[in-house]
Amino acid sequence: RMSRHAQQLRDHDINPCVVESDASRKCLDDNNYDKNMCTAYFLKYKNCRKFWHNIMMQRKRNGVKPEMPSAEERRKMLESM
């Protein structure tokens, strides 16, 4: 059984970067944990976190709840860009 924290990290409504995180982990697994082979995946994850963190901070400043948009809301936001 996963810890509550681990479950939250797997929850697409809470963590907007589950896909990028999984891709990074898979790359490490596939490349015998040679981090140099996975730089592009790490960068995508870092950019994802930075992007959604900025959105979250903007919503917080504007008093929008929840601060992190749901997975469905995020999908629509990305499609509109």
mmCIF file with all atom_site columns, N, CA and C in Angstrom, residues 3 7 9 11 13 17 19 22-23 28 31-32 34 39 45 47-48 52 54-55 57 60-61 63-64 68 70 76:
data_model
loop_
_atom_site.group_PDB
_atom_site.id
_atom_site.type_symbol
_atom_site.label_atom_id
_atom_site.label_alt_id
_atom_site.label_comp_id
_atom_site.label_asym_id
_atom_site.label_entity_id
_atom_site.label_seq_id
_atom_site.pdbx_PDB_ins_code
_atom_site.Cartn_x
_atom_site.Cartn_y
_atom_site.Cartn_z
_atom_site.occupancy
_atom_site.B_iso_or_equiv
_atom_site.pdbx_formal_charge
_atom_site.auth_seq_id
_atom_site.auth_comp_id
_atom_site.auth_asym_id
_atom_site.auth_atom_id
_atom_site.pdbx_PDB_model_num
ATOM 1  N N  . SER A 1 3  ? 2.024  5.125  0.544   1.00 0.00 ? 3  SER A N  1
ATOM 2  C CA . SER A 1 3  ? 1.794  6.157  1.551   1.00 0.00 ? 3  SER A CA 1
ATOM 3  C C  . SER A 1 3  ? 0.888  7.232  0.953   1.00 0.00 ? 3  SER A C  1
ATOM 4  N N  . GLN A 1 7  ? 0.664  8.524  -2.928  1.00 0.00 ? 7  GLN A N  1
ATOM 5  C CA . GLN A 1 7  ? -0.597 8.542  -3.680  1.00 0.00 ? 7  GLN A CA 1
ATOM 6  C C  . GLN A 1 7  ? -0.851 9.931  -4.269  1.00 0.00 ? 7  GLN A C  1
ATOM 7  N N  . LEU A 1 9  ? 1.392  12.119 -5.137  1.00 0.00 ? 9  LEU A N  1
ATOM 8  C CA . LEU A 1 9  ? 2.323  12.328 -6.247  1.00 0.00 ? 9  LEU A CA 1
ATOM 9  C C  . LEU A 1 9  ? 1.835  11.643 -7.525  1.00 0.00 ? 9  LEU A C  1
ATOM 10 N N  . ASP A 1 11 ? -1.409 11.346 -8.223  1.00 0.00 ? 11 ASP A N  1
ATOM 11 C CA . ASP A 1 11 ? -2.727 11.911 -8.530  1.00 0.00 ? 11 ASP A CA 1
ATOM 12 C C  . ASP A 1 11 ? -2.578 13.038 -9.555  1.00 0.00 ? 11 ASP A C  1
ATOM 13 N N  . ASP A 1 13 ? -4.628 15.170 -10.558 1.00 0.00 ? 13 ASP A N  1
ATOM 14 C CA . ASP A 1 13 ? -5.239 16.448 -10.160 1.00 0.00 ? 13 ASP A CA 1
ATOM 15 C C  . ASP A 1 13 ? -4.319 17.239 -9.233  1.00 0.00 ? 13 ASP A C  1
ATOM 16 N N  . CYS A 1 17 ? 2.736  16.955 -13.271 1.00 0.00 ? 17 CYS A N  1
ATOM 17 C CA . CYS A 1 17 ? 3.900  16.463 -14.014 1.00 0.00 ? 17 CYS A CA 1
ATOM 18 C C  . CYS A 1 17 ? 4.137  14.962 -13.821 1.00 0.00 ? 17 CYS A C  1
ATOM 19 N N  . VAL A 1 19 ? 3.360  12.508 -15.814 1.00 0.00 ? 19 VAL A N  1
ATOM 20 C CA . VAL A 1 19 ? 3.855  11.914 -17.067 1.00 0.00 ? 19 VAL A CA 1
ATOM 21 C C  . VAL A 1 19 ? 5.355  12.161 -17.225 1.00 0.00 ? 19 VAL A C  1
ATOM 22 N N  . ASP A 1 22 ? 7.311  10.113 -14.642 1.00 0.00 ? 22 ASP A N  1
ATOM 23 C CA . ASP A 1 22 ? 7.368  8.701  -15.037 1.00 0.00 ? 22 ASP A CA 1
ATOM 24 C C  . ASP A 1 22 ? 8.360  8.489  -16.172 1.00 0.00 ? 22 ASP A C  1
ATOM 25 N N  . ALA A 1 23 ? 8.373  9.418  -17.133 1.00 0.00 ? 23 ALA A N  1
ATOM 26 C CA . ALA A 1 23 ? 9.284  9.304  -18.281 1.00 0.00 ? 23 ALA A CA 1
ATOM 27 C C  . ALA A 1 23 ? 10.742 9.382  -17.812 1.00 0.00 ? 23 ALA A C  1
ATOM 28 N N  . LEU A 1 28 ? 15.813 6.462  -16.672 1.00 0.00 ? 28 LEU A N  1
ATOM 29 C CA . LEU A 1 28 ? 16.870 6.011  -15.760 1.00 0.00 ? 28 LEU A CA 1
ATOM 30 C C  . LEU A 1 28 ? 16.908 4.484  -15.683 1.00 0.00 ? 28 LEU A C  1
ATOM 31 N N  . ASN A 1 31 ? 18.375 3.023  -18.863 1.00 0.00 ? 31 ASN A N  1
ATOM 32 C CA . ASN A 1 31 ? 19.771 3.369  -19.145 1.00 0.00 ? 31 ASN A CA 1
ATOM 33 C C  . ASN A 1 31 ? 20.692 3.121  -17.950 1.00 0.00 ? 31 ASN A C  1
ATOM 34 N N  . ASN A 1 32 ? 20.313 2.126  -17.132 1.00 0.00 ? 32 ASN A N  1
ATOM 35 C CA . ASN A 1 32 ? 21.152 1.721  -16.010 1.00 0.00 ? 32 ASN A CA 1
ATOM 36 C C  . ASN A 1 32 ? 21.542 2.901  -15.121 1.00 0.00 ? 32 ASN A C  1
ATOM 37 N N  . ASP A 1 34 ? 22.190 5.944  -15.770 1.00 0.00 ? 34 ASP A N  1
ATOM 38 C CA . ASP A 1 34 ? 23.155 6.914  -16.306 1.00 0.00 ? 34 ASP A CA 1
ATOM 39 C C  . ASP A 1 34 ? 22.392 8.211  -16.560 1.00 0.00 ? 34 ASP A C  1
ATOM 40 N N  . THR A 1 39 ? 19.010 13.627 -19.725 1.00 0.00 ? 39 THR A N  1
ATOM 41 C CA . THR A 1 39 ? 18.981 15.076 -19.544 1.00 0.00 ? 39 THR A CA 1
ATOM 42 C C  . THR A 1 39 ? 17.719 15.705 -20.121 1.00 0.00 ? 39 THR A C  1
ATOM 43 N N  . TYR A 1 45 ? 10.733 17.681 -17.260 1.00 0.00 ? 45 TYR A N  1
ATOM 44 C CA . TYR A 1 45 ? 10.120 17.643 -15.928 1.00 0.00 ? 45 TYR A CA 1
ATOM 45 C C  . TYR A 1 45 ? 10.302 18.985 -15.221 1.00 0.00 ? 45 TYR A C  1
ATOM 46 N N  . ASN A 1 47 ? 10.849 21.931 -16.521 1.00 0.00 ? 47 ASN A N  1
ATOM 47 C CA . ASN A 1 47 ? 10.027 22.958 -17.180 1.00 0.00 ? 47 ASN A CA 1
ATOM 48 C C  . ASN A 1 47 ? 8.563  22.810 -16.822 1.00 0.00 ? 47 ASN A C  1
ATOM 49 N N  . CYS A 1 48 ? 8.091  21.587 -16.723 1.00 0.00 ? 48 CYS A N  1
ATOM 50 C CA . CYS A 1 48 ? 6.704  21.321 -16.334 1.00 0.00 ? 48 CYS A CA 1
ATOM 51 C C  . CYS A 1 48 ? 6.448  21.866 -14.936 1.00 0.00 ? 48 CYS A C  1
ATOM 52 N N  . TRP A 1 52 ? 3.814  25.045 -14.102 1.00 0.00 ? 52 TRP A N  1
ATOM 53 C CA . TRP A 1 52 ? 2.620  24.902 -13.265 1.00 0.00 ? 52 TRP A CA 1
ATOM 54 C C  . TRP A 1 52 ? 2.784  25.597 -11.918 1.00 0.00 ? 52 TRP A C  1
ATOM 55 N N  . ASN A 1 54 ? 4.278  28.475 -11.559 1.00 0.00 ? 54 ASN A N  1
ATOM 56 C CA . ASN A 1 54 ? 3.948  29.872 -11.880 1.00 0.00 ? 54 ASN A CA 1
ATOM 57 C C  . ASN A 1 54 ? 2.445  30.071 -11.992 1.00 0.00 ? 54 ASN A C  1
ATOM 58 N N  . ILE A 1 55 ? 1.747  29.130 -12.623 1.00 0.00 ? 55 ILE A N  1
ATOM 59 C CA . ILE A 1 55 ? 0.283  29.190 -12.738 1.00 0.00 ? 55 ILE A CA 1
ATOM 60 C C  . ILE A 1 55 ? -0.331 29.170 -11.328 1.00 0.00 ? 55 ILE A C  1
ATOM 61 N N  . MET A 1 57 ? 1.033  30.009 -8.443  1.00 0.00 ? 57 MET A N  1
ATOM 62 C CA . MET A 1 57 ? 1.307  31.242 -7.696  1.00 0.00 ? 57 MET A CA 1
ATOM 63 C C  . MET A 1 57 ? 0.406  32.382 -8.192  1.00 0.00 ? 57 MET A C  1
ATOM 64 N N  . LYS A 1 60 ? -2.995 31.822 -6.771  1.00 0.00 ? 60 LYS A N  1
ATOM 65 C CA . LYS A 1 60 ? -2.963 32.128 -5.336  1.00 0.00 ? 60 LYS A CA 1
ATOM 66 C C  . LYS A 1 60 ? -3.069 33.643 -5.136  1.00 0.00 ? 60 LYS A C  1
ATOM 67 N N  . ARG A 1 61 ? -2.279 34.406 -5.915  1.00 0.00 ? 61 ARG A N  1
ATOM 68 C CA . ARG A 1 61 ? -2.328 35.872 -5.828  1.00 0.00 ? 61 ARG A CA 1
ATOM 69 C C  . ARG A 1 61 ? -3.716 36.403 -6.154  1.00 0.00 ? 61 ARG A C  1
ATOM 70 N N  . GLY A 1 63 ? -6.485 34.822 -5.669  1.00 0.00 ? 63 GLY A N  1
ATOM 71 C CA . GLY A 1 63 ? -7.475 34.235 -4.777  1.00 0.00 ? 63 GLY A CA 1
ATOM 72 C C  . GLY A 1 63 ? -8.306 33.138 -5.418  1.00 0.00 ? 63 GLY A C  1
ATOM 73 N N  . VAL A 1 64 ? -7.775 32.502 -6.460  1.00 0.00 ? 64 VAL A N  1
ATOM 74 C CA . VAL A 1 64 ? -8.500 31.418 -7.150  1.00 0.00 ? 64 VAL A CA 1
ATOM 75 C C  . VAL A 1 64 ? -8.270 30.108 -6.403  1.00 0.00 ? 64 VAL A C  1
ATOM 76 N N  . MET A 1 68 ? -4.073 24.807 -7.595  1.00 0.00 ? 68 MET A N  1
ATOM 77 C CA . MET A 1 68 ? -3.640 23.982 -8.733  1.00 0.00 ? 68 MET A CA 1
ATOM 78 C C  . MET A 1 68 ? -4.883 23.571 -9.511  1.00 0.00 ? 68 MET A C  1
ATOM 79 N N  . SER A 1 70 ? -7.386 21.484 -11.837 1.00 0.00 ? 70 SER A N  1
ATOM 80 C CA . SER A 1 70 ? -7.562 20.037 -11.976 1.00 0.00 ? 70 SER A CA 1
ATOM 81 C C  . SER A 1 70 ? -6.930 19.574 -13.288 1.00 0.00 ? 70 SER A C  1
ATOM 82 N N  . LYS A 1 76 ? -7.387 21.714 -20.787 1.00 0.00 ? 76 LYS A N  1
ATOM 83 C CA . LYS A 1 76 ? -8.044 22.774 -21.554 1.00 0.00 ? 76 LYS A CA 1
ATOM 84 C C  . LYS A 1 76 ? -7.160 24.006 -21.682 1.00 0.00 ? 76 LYS A C  1
#
